[in-house]
Amino acid sequence: MIYSYSSITERQTEGNILKPFSALKFFKENKRKGLMTFIVLILSICAISLITVMINSIHESFDVYTQPLTKYSLVAGSTSDLYLNQSVVDKLKSDTDIERLIPCDTDGINTNFSIGGSAVVGTFANVSNLKYLLGKFNDVVKEGRLPKNNTDEIAVHQRIMLNKNWKLEQIVGNKVDSKEFLSGSYKIVGVLDGPAITFVGTQSNREKQYIKNGLDITKPIEYAVFAKPGKFDAVNKTLESINVNDATVSDFNTIITQSNDSFASINTTLIGVILAVTIILSISISSLMYLIYLQRSDEFGILLAMGYRKSFIYRLILKEILFLNIISWAIGFLLAYLLIYLLNYFVYNPQGSVLNFFSVNVFENTLCIPIVATIFSILPILSKMRKQDPITIIERRD
Amino acid sequence: MIECKNLTLSYKDGNRENLVLDNVDMQINNNETIVLLGPSGSGKSSLIYLLSGLKNPTFGQIMYDGVDIEKYNSKQFSDLRRKKFGYIFQQHFLVPYLKVIENVLVGAPKMSNTYRVKAQQLLHELGIDQYMNKRIFELSGGERQRVAIARALISEPDIIFADEPTASLDHNTAVEILKLIKKYKESTTLIIATHDTSILDGNESIVRIEHGKVIRDNNAESLSTLKNQTS
């Protein structure tokens, strides 16, 4: 081929001109066409991320609340009898797998760490046992001191303090705030820190209340059961074998079993929401994409006429849709991260709580949207493209 | 060289068999300029489609440089059409969201700086290098067709198939466009289908197509006869 190369003009062209069919070219040059898909995807991915993180926070809160139960188990009187059955007490005392049995009483503080709120369990026992208990929990007194025997004092974990906006020396309980779970009134004398979010008080003072209410405090009401090292599961197995008419056992397994049903329904709802969003979204995006690519029939027809292979065009369409979805996913994900950061900063952290954004299921739940949307989009377009005849396009006179 | 033997194209319309091309035998030598002349529906475009591999014949053989194109596999055939053939259609079919130079590069067998420079040269030779970075909608009909010509030429094809390349243009632009296409005839075989004799200058080999049959003339006299007939 002879061209007159003498007249070359080295006019510089703007931008990257060597890739007219790069994956982002079409949507970059036709921002309006991809905009709707882009926005819908970003918002959906952001919404799914937020829902997943919120539900994760319920799971995490549950883990936090049940953390003490990974160190000890509680055995209390049955629902029909406040006092513990003597045979149960004897059984526990004779169990060689048990390191220590602490006579105690438990109560709760209502918190709002997660959606719906929950109660944190606290233990009332004598001071020497409280020291042992906190040692087992790996919790320490960060500020102030432990409650003294025969006082209306409690030491509270710093995250509960933050969540309730309590201060050291403050008097708390349902006597000062009727909405509070904790019965009675107590002065906060210490702030705890450590993995177990809990609170502690002295039992003797609670006993006074029981006597006042006409209860026989010589009879055992509740025990905190600590297993010897390596015997935690064996002890829990023994506790779970106790007849429900004889005692109420609260151990980690029991709590997990009890909560499994509610978590199962939460998880099913989450999956349902994700499925519904994914399917509705994928169908909508697929329709939008189909329209966009239908408008590009001439372009693809002429490429086929010029000798481009169908596989090239399929790859181009796949790349374009995939890139749009991936970019939308990344932006949606970042937006969700930003929102979680703001929620943590303004709402959760001041309550002593935190929404954890980075978990595998946030990736999984959001990734299924671009994947399914790509598949839903690509299939009808490719099916249409398969039947594409360039002659029909060339011969069209319009 | 491209040749065809017993080339037949027909399609069924209900129970009726419509014959578009009837046993066409033809040989087109390298660097030859062939004008397929005939009224609308005579089979000019169909012959172009068959020769360029856009359509399969009902019957017959097409040979490119002595090789039956049926013998090419899908990739070889695609390569043949992208590298050896250039296409210009009645409508420009340029990609609207690409710049002028990018549209020219669509016709290149691969994307490289060599082809970028070549695209710039072609646009310069066709007198539209000032529009290199413009979008298609900013160009006139004639300018768009020039871009389509540059796109067809960038791969330095052995054969250019031009199907009614001037039909959507006014007479003066049509003459000018045809001149531009013919500018490359020294190194390229040109096969042009048209029904407009007024744009021809008599230097072409004329092939008349009537009712799917081909009548080949080799002189300018037949063109003047044709021109007289149509005027």
Coordinates of C-alpha atoms in Angstrom, one line a residue, chain B residues 33-38 44 88-90 145 149 162-183 185 190-206 220 223-224 226-228 230-231:
Chain B
T33 CA -11.3 -0.9 -10.2
I34 CA -14.7 -2.5 -10.8
V35 CA -18.0 -0.7 -10.7
L36 CA -21.0 -2.8 -10.3
L37 CA -23.8 -1.0 -12.0
G38 CA -27.4 -1.8 -11.9
K44 CA -25.2 -5.5 -6.7
I88 CA -17.3 1.4 2.9
F89 CA -21.1 1.4 3.2
Q90 CA -23.8 3.7 2.1
Q145 CA -17.9 9.4 4.9
I149 CA -13.0 5.8 4.1
A162 CA -17.8 0.0 -1.3
D163 CA -21.5 -0.5 -1.4
E164 CA -23.3 2.7 -2.6
P165 CA -20.7 4.8 -0.8
T166 CA -22.0 8.0 -2.2
A167 CA -25.8 7.3 -2.1
S168 CA -26.5 9.5 0.9
L169 CA -24.4 12.4 -0.3
D170 CA -25.1 15.3 -2.7
H171 CA -23.6 15.0 -6.2
N172 CA -20.5 17.2 -5.7
T173 CA -19.6 15.5 -2.5
A174 CA -20.3 12.1 -4.1
V175 CA -17.9 12.9 -6.9
E176 CA -15.3 14.1 -4.5
I177 CA -15.6 11.0 -2.3
L178 CA -15.3 8.7 -5.2
K179 CA -12.2 10.5 -6.3
L180 CA -10.8 10.0 -2.8
I181 CA -11.5 6.3 -2.8
K182 CA -10.0 6.0 -6.3
K183 CA -6.9 7.8 -5.1
K185 CA -6.5 2.3 -6.6
L190 CA -11.7 -1.4 -5.7
I191 CA -15.1 -3.0 -6.0
I192 CA -17.8 -0.3 -6.0
A193 CA -21.5 -0.9 -6.2
T194 CA -23.6 2.0 -7.4
H195 CA -26.6 2.9 -9.4
D196 CA -25.4 6.5 -10.0
T197 CA -23.5 6.7 -13.3
S198 CA -23.1 10.4 -13.1
I199 CA -20.3 10.1 -10.6
L200 CA -18.2 7.8 -12.8
D201 CA -15.4 9.2 -14.9
G202 CA -14.9 6.3 -17.4
N203 CA -11.7 5.0 -16.0
E204 CA -13.5 2.1 -14.3
S205 CA -14.3 -1.4 -15.5
I206 CA -18.0 -1.6 -15.6
A220 CA -15.7 3.7 -21.3
L223 CA -20.4 4.0 -19.6
S224 CA -21.4 6.8 -21.9
L226 CA -25.3 3.9 -19.9
K227 CA -25.1 7.6 -19.0
N228 CA -27.1 8.5 -22.1
T230 CA -30.1 7.0 -17.7
S231 CA -30.0 10.8 -18.4

